[in-house]
């Protein structure tokens, strides 16, 4: 049983946006830049545009094929499968990281005595269900849920206006350009080029421009929302409080108090985390499941979703000891770690595929004849 | 004894999935399914028993710090 799953450009963009939001909306990124974090994010978006275009170009070069098929075509079966294993690992790791962040967040801000396996297991069950239903269902789901998420982000940002201190933003570039560039590098790898996972999920059909649209518009709109939230957080909290907080968005929203009537809106942050975290885990799970099934030359991936989800659930316990270790790891190690999977490997596949492109095309045409 | 409920849960999940695969006569899928299922089962038993497994963050940190210091020395 193998159905061709097709999603519209709008669904692709919304899914891409939710994926980019992932854990970033709550955890924050580019913290090295401190009060210039908004600038670091803008530079990160600009740096991510050519990389996203490379992902789209890579997929549009081979009709109906994803990165697993392309790497096999470019490197041959053996080397291609080794590269595919690395891609599968990255997808599993990203899913586990989001799952861990989510369970730590719920454990810290709310249910501190509940065993972590309860939140992780329930979320993973839903994600496995979503991944099993396929990209079409996830696309339709994201189209509906994104509206709520955007509404929450803009509502909380608007209601935070009375707490804004514009002196928190000034002076711009107080510590020079170096921390901003470090923050931009950090934002580039987490979350803007994590979208490499979509190369495992998407494949290009007749309209080759649609992939570019999905990648670029998804990146730009999600990036704009992330810049807005970063500005809100820095204006409300200031650089010192922001560097101390593990969940800056949660802390910034918690300060909203309009006439002692509109307050305690931080639960809205939890809803944001749940929606975007679900999307990111589901897409990563889908990518990893597709990769594993292709490793064993299966066309259908659905039968392997449950074991893959269980791997993610277990990795969720092993990614890090606690949120302190994870935050340090995200700042110091992830930019280099992510670069391998998000830039080096796709570039290698792209260059090799480009070189062998004509050869592969002629081989495919002769097979069809 | 801690690992017994874990094994039972895994058996229940695997049984439910494998039955539907066997109905469709997908024997190759069943073999791959069991092979992949062994990975989370092993991890779960280790977690349940309380084996001291280093976190992925600490392992990658050691690896990348060594690589980065090597690059710095060369530079």
Short mmCIF file of N, CA and C in Angstrom, two decimals, chain A residues 3 7 16 39 49 63 73 78 92 123 127 133 137 159 171 182-183 209 222 224 229 267 293 299 303 320 322 324:
data_model
loop_
_atom_site.label_atom_id
_atom_site.label_comp_id
_atom_site.label_asym_id
_atom_site.label_seq_id
_atom_site.Cartn_x
_atom_site.Cartn_y
_atom_site.Cartn_z
N UNK A 3 0.46 5.29 -0.96
CA UNK A 3 -0.29 6.40 -1.53
C UNK A 3 0.66 7.56 -1.74
N UNK A 7 0.71 17.85 -0.53
CA UNK A 7 0.19 18.96 0.29
C UNK A 7 0.31 20.25 -0.51
N UNK A 16 6.19 24.23 7.80
CA UNK A 16 7.58 24.69 7.92
C UNK A 16 7.70 25.73 9.05
N UNK A 39 19.01 41.29 16.35
CA UNK A 39 19.91 41.51 15.21
C UNK A 39 20.55 40.18 14.79
N UNK A 49 18.95 31.75 4.19
CA UNK A 49 18.23 31.79 2.90
C UNK A 49 18.96 30.98 1.81
N UNK A 63 12.92 14.55 -9.51
CA UNK A 63 11.46 14.52 -9.32
C UNK A 63 11.02 13.29 -8.51
N UNK A 73 21.57 7.74 -4.96
CA UNK A 73 21.89 7.96 -6.37
C UNK A 73 23.25 8.61 -6.54
N UNK A 78 26.06 1.67 -0.83
CA UNK A 78 26.75 1.49 0.45
C UNK A 78 27.01 2.83 1.15
N UNK A 92 16.23 11.74 14.55
CA UNK A 92 15.87 11.15 15.85
C UNK A 92 16.33 12.05 16.99
N UNK A 123 2.75 12.71 24.64
CA UNK A 123 3.07 13.50 23.46
C UNK A 123 3.55 12.59 22.32
N UNK A 127 2.28 12.09 18.51
CA UNK A 127 3.20 12.33 17.38
C UNK A 127 3.27 11.10 16.47
N UNK A 133 -0.34 8.97 10.13
CA UNK A 133 -1.37 9.48 9.22
C UNK A 133 -0.75 10.13 7.99
N UNK A 137 -2.06 14.89 6.51
CA UNK A 137 -2.82 15.18 7.73
C UNK A 137 -2.09 16.24 8.56
N UNK A 159 -0.11 42.78 24.51
CA UNK A 159 -0.42 43.01 25.92
C UNK A 159 0.83 43.28 26.76
N UNK A 171 22.51 50.54 24.53
CA UNK A 171 22.99 50.88 23.18
C UNK A 171 23.11 49.62 22.32
N UNK A 182 28.26 35.53 16.73
CA UNK A 182 28.16 34.22 17.41
C UNK A 182 26.70 33.83 17.57
N UNK A 183 25.87 34.79 17.98
CA UNK A 183 24.44 34.55 18.14
C UNK A 183 23.79 34.22 16.81
N UNK A 209 8.84 25.19 -8.57
CA UNK A 209 8.96 26.45 -7.84
C UNK A 209 8.32 26.37 -6.45
N UNK A 222 8.38 32.73 9.61
CA UNK A 222 8.71 32.20 10.95
C UNK A 222 9.81 33.04 11.58
N UNK A 224 10.42 36.21 11.02
CA UNK A 224 9.83 37.49 11.44
C UNK A 224 9.16 37.34 12.81
N UNK A 229 9.23 38.05 18.84
CA UNK A 229 9.24 37.51 20.21
C UNK A 229 10.55 37.85 20.92
N UNK A 267 0.29 30.48 30.64
CA UNK A 267 -0.18 29.19 30.15
C UNK A 267 -0.28 29.19 28.62
N UNK A 293 12.83 2.98 6.73
CA UNK A 293 12.16 2.09 5.77
C UNK A 293 12.93 2.03 4.45
N UNK A 299 8.87 0.65 0.44
CA UNK A 299 8.27 1.87 -0.09
C UNK A 299 7.38 2.54 0.95
N UNK A 303 4.67 1.20 8.80
CA UNK A 303 4.82 0.07 9.72
C UNK A 303 5.96 0.27 10.72
N UNK A 320 20.04 14.58 27.62
CA UNK A 320 20.75 15.44 28.57
C UNK A 320 20.31 15.10 29.99
N UNK A 322 19.85 17.42 32.51
CA UNK A 322 18.84 18.41 32.91
C UNK A 322 18.88 19.59 31.97
N UNK A 324 19.87 22.56 32.50
CA UNK A 324 21.10 23.36 32.62
C UNK A 324 22.16 22.84 31.64
#
